[in-house]
Structure formats: C-alpha cells, structure tokens
Short mmCIF file of C-alpha atoms in Angstrom, two decimals:
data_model
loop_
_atom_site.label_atom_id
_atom_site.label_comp_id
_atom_site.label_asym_id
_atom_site.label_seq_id
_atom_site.Cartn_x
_atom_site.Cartn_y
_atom_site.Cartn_z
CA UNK A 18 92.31 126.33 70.86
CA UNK A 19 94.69 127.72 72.69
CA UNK A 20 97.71 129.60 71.38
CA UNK A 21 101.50 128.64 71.71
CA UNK A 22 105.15 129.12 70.72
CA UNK A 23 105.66 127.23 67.37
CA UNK A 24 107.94 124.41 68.34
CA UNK A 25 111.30 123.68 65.87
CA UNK A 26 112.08 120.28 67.41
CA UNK A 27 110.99 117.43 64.89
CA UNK A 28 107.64 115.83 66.16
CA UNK A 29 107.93 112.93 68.83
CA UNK A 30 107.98 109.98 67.13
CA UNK A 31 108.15 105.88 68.59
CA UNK A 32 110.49 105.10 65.71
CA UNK A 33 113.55 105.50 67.01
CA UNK A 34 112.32 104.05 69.92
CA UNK A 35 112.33 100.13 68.71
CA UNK A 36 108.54 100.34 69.39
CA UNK A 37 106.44 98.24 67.27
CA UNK A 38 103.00 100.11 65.78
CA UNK A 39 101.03 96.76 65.80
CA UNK A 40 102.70 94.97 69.12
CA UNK A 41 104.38 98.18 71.26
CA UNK A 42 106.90 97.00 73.67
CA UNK A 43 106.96 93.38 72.59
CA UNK A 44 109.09 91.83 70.41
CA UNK A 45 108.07 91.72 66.57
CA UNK A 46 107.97 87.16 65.44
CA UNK A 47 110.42 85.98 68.20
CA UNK A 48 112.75 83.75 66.62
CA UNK A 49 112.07 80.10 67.93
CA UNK A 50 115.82 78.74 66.97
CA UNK A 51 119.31 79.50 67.38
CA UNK A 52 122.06 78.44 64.96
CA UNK A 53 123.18 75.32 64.98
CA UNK A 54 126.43 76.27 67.30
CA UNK A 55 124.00 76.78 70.15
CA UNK A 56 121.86 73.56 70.27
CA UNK A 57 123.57 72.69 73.73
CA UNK A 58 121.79 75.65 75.24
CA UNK A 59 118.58 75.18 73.50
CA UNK A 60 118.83 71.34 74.40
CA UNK A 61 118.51 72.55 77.87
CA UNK A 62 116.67 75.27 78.16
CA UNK A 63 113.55 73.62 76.31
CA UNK A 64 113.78 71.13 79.11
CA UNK A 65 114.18 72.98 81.96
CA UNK A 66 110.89 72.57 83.90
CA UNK A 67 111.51 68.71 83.81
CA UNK A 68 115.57 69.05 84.45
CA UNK A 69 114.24 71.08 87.82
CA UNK A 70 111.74 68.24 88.83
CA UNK A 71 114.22 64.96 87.70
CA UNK A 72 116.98 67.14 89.83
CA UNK A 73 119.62 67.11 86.79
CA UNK A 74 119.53 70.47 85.68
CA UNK A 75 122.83 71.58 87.83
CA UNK A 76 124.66 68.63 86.59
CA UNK A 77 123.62 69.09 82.66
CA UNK A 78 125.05 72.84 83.27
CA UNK A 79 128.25 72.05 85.08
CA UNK A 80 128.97 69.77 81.93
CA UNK A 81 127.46 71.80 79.02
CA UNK A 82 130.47 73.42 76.27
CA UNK A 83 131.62 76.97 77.22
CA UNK A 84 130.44 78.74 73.48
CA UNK A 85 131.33 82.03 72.22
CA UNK A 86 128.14 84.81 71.33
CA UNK A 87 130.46 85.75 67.96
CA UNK A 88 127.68 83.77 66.19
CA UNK A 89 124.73 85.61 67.08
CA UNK A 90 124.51 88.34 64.80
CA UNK A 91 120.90 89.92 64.37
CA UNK A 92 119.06 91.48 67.57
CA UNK A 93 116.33 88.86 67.27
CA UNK A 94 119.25 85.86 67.82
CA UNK A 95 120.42 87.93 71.15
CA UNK A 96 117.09 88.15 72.46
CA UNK A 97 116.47 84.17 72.49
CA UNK A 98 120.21 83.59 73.49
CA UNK A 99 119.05 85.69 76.63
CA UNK A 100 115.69 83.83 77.21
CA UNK A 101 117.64 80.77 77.03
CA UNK A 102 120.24 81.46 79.16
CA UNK A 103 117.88 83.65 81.69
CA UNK A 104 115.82 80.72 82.31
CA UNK A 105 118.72 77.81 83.01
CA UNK A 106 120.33 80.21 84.96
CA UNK A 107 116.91 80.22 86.88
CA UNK A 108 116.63 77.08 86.72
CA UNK A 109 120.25 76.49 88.61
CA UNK A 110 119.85 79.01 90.87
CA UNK A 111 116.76 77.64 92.33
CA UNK A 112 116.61 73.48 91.60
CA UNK A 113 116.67 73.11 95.17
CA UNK A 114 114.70 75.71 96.85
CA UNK A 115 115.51 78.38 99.18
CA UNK A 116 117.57 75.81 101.12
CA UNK A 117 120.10 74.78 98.78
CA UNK A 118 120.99 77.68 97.22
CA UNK A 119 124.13 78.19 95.18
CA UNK A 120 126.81 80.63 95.75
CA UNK A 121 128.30 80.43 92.38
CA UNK A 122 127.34 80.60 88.54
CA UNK A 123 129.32 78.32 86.55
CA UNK A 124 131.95 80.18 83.85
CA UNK A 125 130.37 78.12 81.45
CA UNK A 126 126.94 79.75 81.79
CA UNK A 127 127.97 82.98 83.41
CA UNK A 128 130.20 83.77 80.59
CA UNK A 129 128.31 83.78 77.59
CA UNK A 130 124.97 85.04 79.40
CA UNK A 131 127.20 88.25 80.63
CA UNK A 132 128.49 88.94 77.00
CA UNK A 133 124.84 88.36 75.92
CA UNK A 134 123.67 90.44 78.23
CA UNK A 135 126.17 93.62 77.64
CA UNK A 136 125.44 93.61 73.54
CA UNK A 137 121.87 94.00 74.84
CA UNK A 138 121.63 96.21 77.56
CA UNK A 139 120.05 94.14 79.51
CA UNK A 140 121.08 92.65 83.17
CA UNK A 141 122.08 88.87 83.51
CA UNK A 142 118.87 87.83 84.93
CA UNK A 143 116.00 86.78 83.49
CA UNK A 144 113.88 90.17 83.03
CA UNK A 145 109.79 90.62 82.08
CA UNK A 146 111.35 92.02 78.42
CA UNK A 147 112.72 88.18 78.29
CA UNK A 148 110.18 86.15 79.75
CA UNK A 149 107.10 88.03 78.18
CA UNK A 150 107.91 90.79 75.43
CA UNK A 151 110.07 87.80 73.78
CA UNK A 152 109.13 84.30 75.24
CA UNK A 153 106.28 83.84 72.43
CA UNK A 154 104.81 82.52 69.15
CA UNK A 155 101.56 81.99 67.49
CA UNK A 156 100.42 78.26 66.99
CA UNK A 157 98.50 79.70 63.80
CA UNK A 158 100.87 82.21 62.07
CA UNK A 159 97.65 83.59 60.72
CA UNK A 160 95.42 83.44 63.82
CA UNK A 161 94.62 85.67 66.07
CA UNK A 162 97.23 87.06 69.25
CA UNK A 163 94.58 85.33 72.04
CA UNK A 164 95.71 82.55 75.17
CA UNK A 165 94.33 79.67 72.84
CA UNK A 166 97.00 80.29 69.82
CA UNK A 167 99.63 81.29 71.58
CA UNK A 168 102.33 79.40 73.61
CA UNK A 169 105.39 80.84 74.99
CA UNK A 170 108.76 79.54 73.75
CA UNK A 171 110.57 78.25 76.54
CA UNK A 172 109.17 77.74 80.29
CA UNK A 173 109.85 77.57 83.84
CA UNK A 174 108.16 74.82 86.79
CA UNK A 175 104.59 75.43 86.88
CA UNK A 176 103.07 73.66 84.34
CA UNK A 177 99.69 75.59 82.66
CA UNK A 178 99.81 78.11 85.52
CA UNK A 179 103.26 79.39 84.02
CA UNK A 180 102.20 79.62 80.63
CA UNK A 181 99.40 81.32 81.64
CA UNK A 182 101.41 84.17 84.11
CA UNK A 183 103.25 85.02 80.87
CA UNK A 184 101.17 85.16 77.91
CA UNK A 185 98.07 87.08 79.78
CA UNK A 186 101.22 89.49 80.74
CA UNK A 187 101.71 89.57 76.85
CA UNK A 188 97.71 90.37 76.36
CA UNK A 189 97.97 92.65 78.65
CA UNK A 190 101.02 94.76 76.73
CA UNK A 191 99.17 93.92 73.70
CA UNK A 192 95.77 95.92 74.85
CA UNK A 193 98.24 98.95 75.77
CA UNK A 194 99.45 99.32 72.26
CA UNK A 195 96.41 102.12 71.33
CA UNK A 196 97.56 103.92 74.31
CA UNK A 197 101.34 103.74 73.04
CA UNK A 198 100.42 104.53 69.40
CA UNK A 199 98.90 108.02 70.95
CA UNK A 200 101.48 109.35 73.33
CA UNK A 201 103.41 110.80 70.48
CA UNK A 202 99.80 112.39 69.34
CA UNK A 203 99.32 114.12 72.95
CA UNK A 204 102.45 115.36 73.07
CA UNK A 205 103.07 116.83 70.13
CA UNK A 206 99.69 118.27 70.74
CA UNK A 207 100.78 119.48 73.67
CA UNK A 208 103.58 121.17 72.05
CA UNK A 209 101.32 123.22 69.46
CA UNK A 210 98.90 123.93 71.85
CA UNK A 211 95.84 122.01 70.01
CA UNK A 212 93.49 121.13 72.87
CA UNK A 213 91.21 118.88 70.52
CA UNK A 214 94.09 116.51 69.17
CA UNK A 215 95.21 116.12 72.71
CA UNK A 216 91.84 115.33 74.23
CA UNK A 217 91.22 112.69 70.96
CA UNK A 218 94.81 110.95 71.98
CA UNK A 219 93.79 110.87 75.81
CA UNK A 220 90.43 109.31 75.06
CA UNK A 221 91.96 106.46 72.87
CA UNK A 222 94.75 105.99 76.16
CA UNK A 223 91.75 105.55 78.15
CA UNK A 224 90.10 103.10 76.94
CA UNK A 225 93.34 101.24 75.87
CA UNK A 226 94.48 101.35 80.05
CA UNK A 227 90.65 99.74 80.12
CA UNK A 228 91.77 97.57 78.11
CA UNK A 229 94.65 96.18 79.90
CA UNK A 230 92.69 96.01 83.06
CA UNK A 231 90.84 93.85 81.38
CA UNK A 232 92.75 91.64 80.29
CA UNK A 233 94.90 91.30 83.38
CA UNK A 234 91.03 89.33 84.63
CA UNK A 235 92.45 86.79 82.82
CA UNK A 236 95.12 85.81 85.54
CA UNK A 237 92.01 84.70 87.21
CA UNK A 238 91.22 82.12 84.52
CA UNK A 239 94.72 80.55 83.48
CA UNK A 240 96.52 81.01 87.19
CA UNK A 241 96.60 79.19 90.07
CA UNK A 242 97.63 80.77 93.24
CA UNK A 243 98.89 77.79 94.98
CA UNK A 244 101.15 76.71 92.13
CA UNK A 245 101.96 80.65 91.32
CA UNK A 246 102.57 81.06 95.57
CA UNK A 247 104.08 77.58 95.76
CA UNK A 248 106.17 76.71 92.70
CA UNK A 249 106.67 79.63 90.01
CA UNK A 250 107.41 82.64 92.77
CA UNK A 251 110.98 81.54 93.45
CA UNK A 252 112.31 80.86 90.02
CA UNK A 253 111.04 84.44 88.98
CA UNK A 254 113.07 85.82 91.95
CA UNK A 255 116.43 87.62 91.88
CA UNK A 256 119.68 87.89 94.41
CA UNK A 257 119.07 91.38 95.26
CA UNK A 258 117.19 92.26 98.60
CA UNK A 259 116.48 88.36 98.84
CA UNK A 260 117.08 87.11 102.37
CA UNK A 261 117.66 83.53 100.56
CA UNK A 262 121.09 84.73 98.84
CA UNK A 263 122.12 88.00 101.04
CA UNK A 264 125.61 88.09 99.57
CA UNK A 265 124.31 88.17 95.72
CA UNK A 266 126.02 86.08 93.10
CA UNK A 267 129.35 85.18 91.83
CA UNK A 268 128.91 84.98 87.93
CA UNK A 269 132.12 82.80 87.20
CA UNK A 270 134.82 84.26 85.16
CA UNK A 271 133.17 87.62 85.25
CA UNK A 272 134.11 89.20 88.23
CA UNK A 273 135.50 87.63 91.59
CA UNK A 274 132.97 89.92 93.67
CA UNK A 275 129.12 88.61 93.43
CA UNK A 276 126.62 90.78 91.97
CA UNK A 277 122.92 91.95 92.86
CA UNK A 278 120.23 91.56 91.06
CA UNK A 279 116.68 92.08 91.02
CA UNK A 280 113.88 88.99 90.07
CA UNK A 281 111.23 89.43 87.24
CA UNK A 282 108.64 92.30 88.04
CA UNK A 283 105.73 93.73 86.70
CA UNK A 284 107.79 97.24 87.20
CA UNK A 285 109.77 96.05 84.68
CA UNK A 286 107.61 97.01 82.42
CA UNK A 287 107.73 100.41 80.62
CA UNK A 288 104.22 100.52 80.16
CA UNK A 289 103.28 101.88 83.41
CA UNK A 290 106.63 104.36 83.58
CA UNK A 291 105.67 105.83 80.01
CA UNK A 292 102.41 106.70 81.94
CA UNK A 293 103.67 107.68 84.52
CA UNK A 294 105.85 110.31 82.87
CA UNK A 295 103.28 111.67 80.45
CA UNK A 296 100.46 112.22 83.23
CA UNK A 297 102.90 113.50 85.77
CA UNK A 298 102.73 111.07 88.03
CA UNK A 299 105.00 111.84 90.91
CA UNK A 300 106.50 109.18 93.33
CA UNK A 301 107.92 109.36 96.37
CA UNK A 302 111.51 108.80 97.23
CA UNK A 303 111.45 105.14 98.57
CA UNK A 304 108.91 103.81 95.52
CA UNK A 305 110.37 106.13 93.32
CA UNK A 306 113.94 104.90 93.81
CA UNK A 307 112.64 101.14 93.12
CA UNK A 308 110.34 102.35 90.22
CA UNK A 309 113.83 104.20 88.41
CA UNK A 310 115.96 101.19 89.26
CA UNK A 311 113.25 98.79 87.29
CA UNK A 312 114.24 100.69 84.15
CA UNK A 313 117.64 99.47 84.11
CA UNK A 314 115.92 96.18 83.53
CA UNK A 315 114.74 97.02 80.63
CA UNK A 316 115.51 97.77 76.76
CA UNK A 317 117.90 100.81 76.81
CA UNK A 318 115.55 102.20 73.88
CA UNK A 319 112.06 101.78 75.67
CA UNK A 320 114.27 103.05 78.66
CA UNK A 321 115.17 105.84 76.78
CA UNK A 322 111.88 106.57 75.45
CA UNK A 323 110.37 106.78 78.84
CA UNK A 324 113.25 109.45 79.41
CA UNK A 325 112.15 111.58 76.93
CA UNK A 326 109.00 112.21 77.72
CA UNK A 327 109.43 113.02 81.34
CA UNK A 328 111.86 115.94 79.16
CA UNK A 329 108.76 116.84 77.45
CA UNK A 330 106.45 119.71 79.16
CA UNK A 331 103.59 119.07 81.43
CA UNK A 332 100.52 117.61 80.10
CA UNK A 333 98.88 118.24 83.03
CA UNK A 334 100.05 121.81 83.54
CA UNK A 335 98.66 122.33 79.83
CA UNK A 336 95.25 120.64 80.54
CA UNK A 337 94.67 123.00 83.79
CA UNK A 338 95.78 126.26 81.77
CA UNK A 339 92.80 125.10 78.73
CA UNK A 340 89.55 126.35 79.11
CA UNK A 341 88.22 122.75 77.80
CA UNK A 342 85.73 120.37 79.42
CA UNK A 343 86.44 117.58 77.07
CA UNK A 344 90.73 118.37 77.48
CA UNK A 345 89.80 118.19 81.80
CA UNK A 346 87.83 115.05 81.22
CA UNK A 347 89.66 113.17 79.19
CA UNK A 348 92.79 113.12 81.01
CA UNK A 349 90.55 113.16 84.63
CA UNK A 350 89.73 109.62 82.27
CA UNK A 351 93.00 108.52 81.85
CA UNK A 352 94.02 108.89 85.44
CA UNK A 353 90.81 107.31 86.63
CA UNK A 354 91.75 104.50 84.16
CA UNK A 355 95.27 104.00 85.75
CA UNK A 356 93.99 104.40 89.16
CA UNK A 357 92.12 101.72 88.31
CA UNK A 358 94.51 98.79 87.01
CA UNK A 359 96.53 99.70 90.06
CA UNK A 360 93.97 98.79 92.27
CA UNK A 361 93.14 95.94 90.69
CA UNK A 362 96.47 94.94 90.24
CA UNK A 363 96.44 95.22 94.50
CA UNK A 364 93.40 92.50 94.07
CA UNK A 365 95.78 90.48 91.76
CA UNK A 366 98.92 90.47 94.62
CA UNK A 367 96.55 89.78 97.22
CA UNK A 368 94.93 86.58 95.61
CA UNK A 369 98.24 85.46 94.57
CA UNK A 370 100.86 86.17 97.51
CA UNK A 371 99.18 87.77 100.28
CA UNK A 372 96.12 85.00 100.72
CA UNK A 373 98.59 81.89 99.71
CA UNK A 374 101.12 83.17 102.39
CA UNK A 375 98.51 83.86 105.68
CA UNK A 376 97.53 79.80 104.35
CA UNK A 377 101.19 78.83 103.99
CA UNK A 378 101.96 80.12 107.79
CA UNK A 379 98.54 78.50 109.23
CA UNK A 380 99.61 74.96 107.89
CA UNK A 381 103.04 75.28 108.86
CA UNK A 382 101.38 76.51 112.44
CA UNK A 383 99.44 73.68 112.56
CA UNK A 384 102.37 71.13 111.16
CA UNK A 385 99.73 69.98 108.54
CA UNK A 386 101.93 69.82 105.26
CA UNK A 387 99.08 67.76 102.89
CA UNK A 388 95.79 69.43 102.13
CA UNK A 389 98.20 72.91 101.39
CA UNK A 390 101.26 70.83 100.50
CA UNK A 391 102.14 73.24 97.64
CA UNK A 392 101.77 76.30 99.00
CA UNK A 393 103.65 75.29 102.73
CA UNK A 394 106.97 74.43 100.46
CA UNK A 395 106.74 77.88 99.24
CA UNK A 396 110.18 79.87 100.24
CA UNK A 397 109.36 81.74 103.80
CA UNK A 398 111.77 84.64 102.85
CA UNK A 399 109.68 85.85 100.48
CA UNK A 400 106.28 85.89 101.96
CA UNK A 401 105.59 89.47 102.31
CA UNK A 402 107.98 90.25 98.86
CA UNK A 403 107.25 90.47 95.03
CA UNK A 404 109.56 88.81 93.09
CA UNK A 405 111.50 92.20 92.21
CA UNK A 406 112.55 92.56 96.08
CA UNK A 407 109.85 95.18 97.22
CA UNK A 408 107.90 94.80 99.89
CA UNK A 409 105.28 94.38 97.71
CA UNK A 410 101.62 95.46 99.42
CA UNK A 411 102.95 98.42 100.62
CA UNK A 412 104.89 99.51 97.56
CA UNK A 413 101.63 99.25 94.93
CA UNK A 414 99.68 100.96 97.64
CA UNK A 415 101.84 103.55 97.86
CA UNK A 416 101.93 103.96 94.11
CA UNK A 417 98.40 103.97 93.97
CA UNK A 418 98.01 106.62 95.87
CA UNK A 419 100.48 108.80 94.47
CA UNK A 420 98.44 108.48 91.45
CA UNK A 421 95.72 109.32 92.68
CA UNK A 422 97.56 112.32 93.51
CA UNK A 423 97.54 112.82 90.03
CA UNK A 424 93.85 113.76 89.23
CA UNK A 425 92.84 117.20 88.67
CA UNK A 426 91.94 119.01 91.52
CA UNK A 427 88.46 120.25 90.71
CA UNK A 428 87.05 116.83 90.18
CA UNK A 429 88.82 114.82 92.50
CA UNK A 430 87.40 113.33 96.03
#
C-alpha cells in the first residue's frame, strides 16, 4: 500500500448529491398525480399519443387554462409537472411533422413549463432526467424493477416501441447503480492512498458497466427500428441545430426572442460523464463541447456531482504510480468495460437510425412509399442526426476512441 498525505477534506459522499443508494440517478416512487388544480394538464398529457394521431392536440392546448406552479410544493410534484408539460409541448411542436412546424409556444403552455422549469434547473424541453429517471412506476409495488412490471407514466406516439425506448433506458441506469454506489469508495481511496480498496471499488464498476451493456440488448427485444426511425425520432427532437426549426422557438410570454434547445439524448445522462471524469477520459474540443453542454440538461445536483469529481485527483495517475497488478487490471477492466457499451451503443445507432435511413432514401428513390411506409415519412433533416443535434455516427465514434485513449499504456493494443 502505498503511502500518502492524510487528506482533511470530509470523505466524498453521494448524499448531497440527490443520488439514490438503491436507484442512482433515477427518481425515488415518481408521483403518478398532481393536485387537483392541475387536472387540465394531466387530462392532456395522459392522452397525448392519441391527441397527435386524432390531430387535436394543438387545438386542446390553444384552449387549455393558463395555471400558476404556486401549488406545486414538494420536488416530486415539479418533476411530473415537467414530464407533463415536456411531453405536450412535444406533442405540439411536432403533431404535424417536419412540415408543419410551429413557430410559436402558446403563453398558456410556455408559461408555466418555463417557471417549472427554472425551480428545477432544468431546460424547457423534455430531457432523458424527464422522460426516463422520472416517467415510471411499478405495476406491483412489491415486484421486482424488470420491463414486465413496469410501465412508464405518461407517453409519446409509438405505441410498445416507446415504452420500451424508455424503461430499458431505466434498466439500463438501474444496472449502473453498483458502479455509482463505488465511486465515492475509489476516490476516497484514492485520496488515502489504499491500493486494495480502490482496486475492490473498480472491480464492482466493472461488472456494473457489464451490466448496463447488458441490459441496453434489450432495445433489441422491446424496439422497433421502423417505428423508433419512423415515428418516435422526431418527438424526442429539440430546436437547436435542427434544420426543421433553424430559428429556435418563441416560448410565449417568456421572451420575444426564440430560444434553442437541444432534443432528448442519451448524453444526457450523467452516467457516462461521472465515468468519464473518474477514469480520465479526455475529449476533444468538438465532442467535448457537446458532451459539457448535455450537462446543462440535467439535474444541477447530478451536474454538480459530476463536477466534483473531475476536481478530485487522477485515478489514473494514481493507478500508474502503484506497483499493483490487481490496481492496473482492474481499472484496464473498467475501461475495457466502457469501451465496450460504447461500441455497442455504435451497434444500437446503427440498427436504429443509420440502417432505417439508407432504407428511408432507397424507397423514396424508388417512389415506393408502402412496403417501408413508416420509415419513408420519417423527417429527412434528421437522417444522419441523434435526437440531441449531433451528428451522431461520427460523434460516438469519436468518443469511443477517445476512450480508448484512456487504457493504460502497457496493456493496450
């Protein structure tokens, strides 16, 4: 064991954090109501899938009561009043397609969902800590957190395929929350210079990142791509770097200027940043700008977490100055392991954009609009973007590689 400067600082701890020791990032029983007050917005928002398809969701909006947030009053009550709102304003923006887009939020919807949004943190679009951290409940209170006793709490068009998208993106956090539970362990290992408590913590991260790969398989089962490429894609994407809406949006007696901002994204998530930050992961300026504007989409604690440990010395540094096999190994594991779900998360993309789009641009080619009819109505702006507004092959390649960057010299290819 090697020998170090005893450190004053309290030990790093998730509590502060509003991290969850049995769930992580997600949010603790999402509530499933609103106070009475707000029954207009749930009215609509639990309908909002079949508004979209019967065309009436614009005009239900334009005539729904302007209410005041004064009433929500415990975090849990914000958090659904943001869902809610996240997914009619969804649901508005994007009734019509690409082709019919609208220039305007109504005050009566931008409004509250602003003032929801500042008490939170969060950014008045509908974000992954909305549709997945808190967009769930168990059929079974007392059953177990798996796809066939869950459902999610309020949806978008796409049916099963929808459902699906979101809660194996919960299953997924879930299967991280080992690898969460230990970060504090490896770093304030790291800070005390005790080689053996840091290699335990890495091992347990590595098979927890194994975990979530696995688990992430399961789009295969409960997605398809023609109704993820076809319908869910555009309702899941933003009015920032979308050629469908270059000038953003005006959100109604807000501001008279529109605003930017970026769809739903898997780099929304702080799982991947916390990771990131503790293995030294370093990106380069284009990804990393993307990568540090995601976190403005999420939680300001978990964004703040993720902030403090990139504060937090070099792990890696500390593994390469220990004479320890198992310390080399285990974090040579973790990086592996995250090197890993990136790639396979490339696999994911392809089957679900990349594929669906070269089959989109043959039918439309060919002017044959029935055996592929739902993947040819798919918006043609966003064929070679994710739904955050990268240019999405490129970006996770890139970010792959960088972290393979990442793996200790002596062992790496």
């Amino acid at each position: 064991m090697a020998s170090a400067e005893p450190d004053s600082k309290p030990a790093f701890s998730l509590e502060s954090y509003h991290v969850s020791e049995e769930l992580g990032f997600i949010l603790p029983d999402p509530l499933e109501e609103l106070p009475p007050y707000y029954k207009p917005w749930m009215d609509i928002a639990l309908r909002v899938p079949e508004l979209v398809h019967s065309h009436e969701l614009r005009l239900l909006i334009n005539k729904m009561p302007q209410l005041s947030n004064q009433f929500l009053l415990k975090h849990r009550e914000l958090r659904l009043a943001h869902l809610a709102l996240s997914v009619m304003t969804m649901g508005y923006m994007w009734q019509e397609g690409e082709n019919n887009t609208v220039e305007t939020l109504p005050h009566n919807l931008a409004v509250p969902y602003w003032e929801v949004s500042q008490r939170l943190g969060l950014p008045p679009i509908l974000t992954h800590a909305d549709a997945v951290l808190a967009n769930w409940k168990k059929k079974d209170p007392a059953g177990p957190f798996d796809m066939e006793n869950l459902e999610v709490l309020v949806s978008l068009p796409g049916g099963d395929s929808t459902r699906g998208f979101f809660l194996v993106t919960l299953l997924v956090e879930l299967a991280a929350v080992p690898a969460l539970r230990n970060i504090p362990t490896v770093i304030n290992g790291v800070r005390c210079g005790d080689t053996e408590t840091v290699a335990t913590g890495l091992e347990v991260i590595s098979q927890s990142i194994q975990d979530m790969t696995d688990k992430l398989k399961l789009m295969q089962v409960y997605v398809e791509p023609a109704v993820f490429y076809g319908i869910m894609r555009i309702y899941l994407s933003g009015w920032k770097d979308n050629p469908c809406m270059p000038k953003g949006l005006v959100y109604e007696g807000v501001q008279a200027e529109p605003m930017e901002y970026s769809g739903g994204s898997a780099a929304q998530s702080s799982l991947l940043h916390s990771f990131d930050e503790l293995f030294g992961v370093k990106h380069e300026a284009k990804s990393g700008a993307f990568l540090t504007r995601m976190r403005n989409y999420m939680p300001p604690a978990h964004k703040l977490l993720i902030a403090d440990i990139s504060l937090e010395p070099s792990l890696k540094s500390f593994v390469q100055q220990q004479d320890s096999q198992r310390l080399s190994q285990a974090f040579q594991h973790c990086v592996t392991k995250l090197l890993a779900l990136r790639s396979y998360h490339i696999n994911v993309v392809s089957r679900f954009i990349t594929v669906p789009a070269a089959r989109a641009r043959q039918l439309r080619n060919q002017s044959r609009e029935l055996e592929g009819e739902m993947i040819s109505r798919a918006p043609r702006a966003l064929e070679e973007q994710g739904t955050g507004g990268s240019s999405i092959m490129s970006f996770l390649k890139t970010v792959r590689d960088q972290t393979k960057d990442t793996l200790l010299h002596e062992t790496s290819e």
